Amino acid sequence: MYARFFGLTHEPFSIAPDPRYLFMSKRHREALAHLLYGVGGGGGFVLLSGEIGAGKTTVCRCFLEQIPENTNVAYIFNPKLTVIELLKAVCDEFGVKPEPPTHGEPTATTYVDALNAFLLQAHGAGRNNVLIIDEAQNLSADVLEQLRLLTNLETSERKLLQIILIGQPELRALVARPDLEQLAQRVIARFHLDALTEAETDQYIRHRLAVAGTHANLFDRAAARRIYRLTRGVPRRINLLCDRAMLGAYATGQSRISVGIVDKAAREVFGGADASRAARPFTQRTVALATGGMLLGGAGIVALAAVVLGGDRAASTRGVAASAVAASAASGAASGARSASTAAAGASAASAAASRPAAAASGVERPAPRPAANPTPRRGPASAADTPRRAPPRNSPAPAPRRASAPAPTSAGSAPALPASAAPSSTSALPR
């Protein structure tokens, strides 16, 4: 649909296994080498595992093209079979026709005897025999045990049947089961096919575009990075996302695919979960930086309040600062490790800033002011701090609570309030 719009001969990101678009990364070449080694390695089992869409089928197709001509191949696509059904399918793939039993239906022994005769005949003719089972993670334990018994037929030099098991990562856990230990000991080669790296993903996209007829990079750099993040380097997911992104660009008349087009295509193909997952690292960094900035700003405000209040209020301010910063640090730690480290730095800065005015108020004595030669008597209190506090009579009711801005009442165990003439003024106590 969009091929002519982009100057292509055909659409480059079809999920069909087209051999023209064969792309063999380093890991794919290693997987192919393991399969080829298994054919000439004297028989036994070869395991090839990988995620869905990682390219296992592509590797297997390459293997079938490069397999020696003197090799008989049986390919089983649907392994959800019973023991007898699997043996019958293997005989059909190799072209073996067992003799029908005189009574009843064919048994497992009927098919096994026919296979053994066929394998001996092929070995005498100088031919190898390979059995490939795809989606092998769906095999049952009894079927796997029967496959192991098929490899018992051997000569003094090699086994007469080579079995290749291809499947998803669950295949490795299946073979590692304790009841299948005998089968695991006959595995001569195993390989796990990982997804493409970010650089290989970019090469993969360029390769398919080049095969389709253009060497222009239709995806900008940011879009290619987002494609790798959304697809995790799985070739099939890359094909799905790129095909939908090119269709979206064609629909909007844009000749180059941007990040916005890729994100919209991801929501249409994969749903909203993958698109939000791609943006999650940026969100975490933003939250961490914002939390650290708020903590440092709060620490600065607390330190400034401690400097202005001074003296006894600095101690209470320091307690409030510790509580506030500790609470902020606890909430910041919930948003990630980076937020927690930033909160710890903010708490240290706040504690150090709050302790300096307190130390100055408690550890350094202020010089006493010199009495003036002709002191001028004051008729009234200069400030609220000079107002004398009188203890209430014993029989009088308790004073009404004051607002938070007014000074706190003198406790019962504190010293009695000084008269106005004896109480030092907060402004006159400072040296001029």
JSON list of C-alpha atoms in Angstrom, two decimals, residues 141-216:
[
{"chain": "A", "resi": 141, "resn": "ALA", "atom": "CA", "xyz": [8.02, -36.03, 29.48]},
{"chain": "A", "resi": 142, "resn": "ASP", "atom": "CA", "xyz": [7.02, -39.45, 28.09]},
{"chain": "A", "resi": 143, "resn": "VAL", "atom": "CA", "xyz": [7.48, -38.24, 24.50]},
{"chain": "A", "resi": 144, "resn": "LEU", "atom": "CA", "xyz": [10.93, -36.89, 25.35]},
{"chain": "A", "resi": 145, "resn": "GLU", "atom": "CA", "xyz": [11.83, -40.22, 26.91]},
{"chain": "A", "resi": 146, "resn": "GLN", "atom": "CA", "xyz": [10.75, -42.00, 23.73]},
{"chain": "A", "resi": 147, "resn": "LEU", "atom": "CA", "xyz": [12.94, -39.66, 21.69]},
{"chain": "A", "resi": 148, "resn": "ARG", "atom": "CA", "xyz": [15.86, -40.54, 23.93]},
{"chain": "A", "resi": 149, "resn": "LEU", "atom": "CA", "xyz": [15.24, -44.23, 23.25]},
{"chain": "A", "resi": 150, "resn": "LEU", "atom": "CA", "xyz": [15.38, -43.54, 19.51]},
{"chain": "A", "resi": 151, "resn": "THR", "atom": "CA", "xyz": [18.97, -42.34, 19.92]},
{"chain": "A", "resi": 152, "resn": "ASN", "atom": "CA", "xyz": [20.01, -45.67, 21.46]},
{"chain": "A", "resi": 153, "resn": "LEU", "atom": "CA", "xyz": [20.54, -47.13, 18.01]},
{"chain": "A", "resi": 154, "resn": "GLU", "atom": "CA", "xyz": [24.19, -46.48, 17.21]},
{"chain": "A", "resi": 155, "resn": "THR", "atom": "CA", "xyz": [27.33, -47.95, 15.72]},
{"chain": "A", "resi": 156, "resn": "SER", "atom": "CA", "xyz": [30.80, -48.03, 17.18]},
{"chain": "A", "resi": 157, "resn": "GLU", "atom": "CA", "xyz": [31.45, -44.59, 15.67]},
{"chain": "A", "resi": 158, "resn": "ARG", "atom": "CA", "xyz": [28.26, -42.57, 15.94]},
{"chain": "A", "resi": 159, "resn": "LYS", "atom": "CA", "xyz": [24.54, -42.53, 16.64]},
{"chain": "A", "resi": 160, "resn": "LEU", "atom": "CA", "xyz": [22.27, -43.13, 13.69]},
{"chain": "A", "resi": 161, "resn": "LEU", "atom": "CA", "xyz": [19.75, -40.36, 14.46]},
{"chain": "A", "resi": 162, "resn": "GLN", "atom": "CA", "xyz": [20.43, -36.71, 15.17]},
{"chain": "A", "resi": 163, "resn": "ILE", "atom": "CA", "xyz": [17.58, -34.87, 16.97]},
{"chain": "A", "resi": 164, "resn": "ILE", "atom": "CA", "xyz": [17.33, -31.07, 17.02]},
{"chain": "A", "resi": 165, "resn": "LEU", "atom": "CA", "xyz": [14.92, -29.51, 19.53]},
{"chain": "A", "resi": 166, "resn": "ILE", "atom": "CA", "xyz": [13.88, -25.91, 18.84]},
{"chain": "A", "resi": 167, "resn": "GLY", "atom": "CA", "xyz": [11.71, -24.02, 21.28]},
{"chain": "A", "resi": 168, "resn": "GLN", "atom": "CA", "xyz": [11.11, -21.11, 23.60]},
{"chain": "A", "resi": 169, "resn": "PRO", "atom": "CA", "xyz": [13.14, -20.52, 26.80]},
{"chain": "A", "resi": 170, "resn": "GLU", "atom": "CA", "xyz": [10.91, -22.98, 28.69]},
{"chain": "A", "resi": 171, "resn": "LEU", "atom": "CA", "xyz": [12.63, -25.75, 26.73]},
{"chain": "A", "resi": 172, "resn": "ARG", "atom": "CA", "xyz": [15.82, -25.32, 28.76]},
{"chain": "A", "resi": 173, "resn": "ALA", "atom": "CA", "xyz": [13.89, -25.68, 32.03]},
{"chain": "A", "resi": 174, "resn": "LEU", "atom": "CA", "xyz": [12.11, -28.74, 30.65]},
{"chain": "A", "resi": 175, "resn": "VAL", "atom": "CA", "xyz": [15.33, -30.56, 29.77]},
{"chain": "A", "resi": 176, "resn": "ALA", "atom": "CA", "xyz": [16.82, -29.64, 33.17]},
{"chain": "A", "resi": 177, "resn": "ARG", "atom": "CA", "xyz": [14.15, -31.63, 35.04]},
{"chain": "A", "resi": 178, "resn": "PRO", "atom": "CA", "xyz": [15.59, -34.39, 37.27]},
{"chain": "A", "resi": 179, "resn": "ASP", "atom": "CA", "xyz": [13.50, -37.10, 35.58]},
{"chain": "A", "resi": 180, "resn": "LEU", "atom": "CA", "xyz": [15.04, -36.16, 32.21]},
{"chain": "A", "resi": 181, "resn": "GLU", "atom": "CA", "xyz": [18.65, -36.22, 33.33]},
{"chain": "A", "resi": 182, "resn": "GLN", "atom": "CA", "xyz": [19.50, -39.09, 30.99]},
{"chain": "A", "resi": 183, "resn": "LEU", "atom": "CA", "xyz": [18.30, -37.03, 28.04]},
{"chain": "A", "resi": 184, "resn": "ALA", "atom": "CA", "xyz": [20.22, -33.95, 29.24]},
{"chain": "A", "resi": 185, "resn": "GLN", "atom": "CA", "xyz": [23.45, -35.97, 29.28]},
{"chain": "A", "resi": 186, "resn": "ARG", "atom": "CA", "xyz": [23.01, -36.70, 25.56]},
{"chain": "A", "resi": 187, "resn": "VAL", "atom": "CA", "xyz": [22.84, -33.03, 24.54]},
{"chain": "A", "resi": 188, "resn": "ILE", "atom": "CA", "xyz": [26.02, -32.36, 22.58]},
{"chain": "A", "resi": 189, "resn": "ALA", "atom": "CA", "xyz": [25.30, -28.68, 21.77]},
{"chain": "A", "resi": 190, "resn": "ARG", "atom": "CA", "xyz": [22.89, -26.05, 23.07]},
{"chain": "A", "resi": 191, "resn": "PHE", "atom": "CA", "xyz": [22.46, -22.40, 22.20]},
{"chain": "A", "resi": 192, "resn": "HIS", "atom": "CA", "xyz": [20.10, -19.63, 23.33]},
{"chain": "A", "resi": 193, "resn": "LEU", "atom": "CA", "xyz": [19.30, -17.07, 20.64]},
{"chain": "A", "resi": 194, "resn": "ASP", "atom": "CA", "xyz": [19.18, -13.60, 22.19]},
{"chain": "A", "resi": 195, "resn": "ALA", "atom": "CA", "xyz": [17.45, -10.59, 20.67]},
{"chain": "A", "resi": 196, "resn": "LEU", "atom": "CA", "xyz": [19.25, -7.98, 18.56]},
{"chain": "A", "resi": 197, "resn": "THR", "atom": "CA", "xyz": [21.29, -5.23, 20.14]},
{"chain": "A", "resi": 198, "resn": "GLU", "atom": "CA", "xyz": [20.46, -1.56, 19.50]},
{"chain": "A", "resi": 199, "resn": "ALA", "atom": "CA", "xyz": [23.14, -1.31, 16.80]},
{"chain": "A", "resi": 200, "resn": "GLU", "atom": "CA", "xyz": [21.95, -4.55, 15.19]},
{"chain": "A", "resi": 201, "resn": "THR", "atom": "CA", "xyz": [18.36, -3.29, 15.27]},
{"chain": "A", "resi": 202, "resn": "ASP", "atom": "CA", "xyz": [19.38, -0.23, 13.27]},
{"chain": "A", "resi": 203, "resn": "GLN", "atom": "CA", "xyz": [21.31, -2.44, 10.82]},
{"chain": "A", "resi": 204, "resn": "TYR", "atom": "CA", "xyz": [18.31, -4.75, 10.53]},
{"chain": "A", "resi": 205, "resn": "ILE", "atom": "CA", "xyz": [15.98, -1.87, 9.59]},
{"chain": "A", "resi": 206, "resn": "ARG", "atom": "CA", "xyz": [18.44, -0.46, 7.05]},
{"chain": "A", "resi": 207, "resn": "HIS", "atom": "CA", "xyz": [18.99, -3.93, 5.55]},
{"chain": "A", "resi": 208, "resn": "ARG", "atom": "CA", "xyz": [15.31, -4.53, 4.91]},
{"chain": "A", "resi": 209, "resn": "LEU", "atom": "CA", "xyz": [14.84, -1.05, 3.45]},
{"chain": "A", "resi": 210, "resn": "ALA", "atom": "CA", "xyz": [17.79, -1.63, 1.13]},
{"chain": "A", "resi": 211, "resn": "VAL", "atom": "CA", "xyz": [16.37, -4.95, -0.08]},
{"chain": "A", "resi": 212, "resn": "ALA", "atom": "CA", "xyz": [13.05, -3.20, -0.71]},
{"chain": "A", "resi": 213, "resn": "GLY", "atom": "CA", "xyz": [14.74, -0.64, -2.96]},
{"chain": "A", "resi": 214, "resn": "THR", "atom": "CA", "xyz": [16.00, 2.36, -0.97]},
{"chain": "A", "resi": 215, "resn": "HIS", "atom": "CA", "xyz": [19.20, 3.24, 0.85]},
{"chain": "A", "resi": 216, "resn": "ALA", "atom": "CA", "xyz": [17.63, 6.29, 2.46]}
]
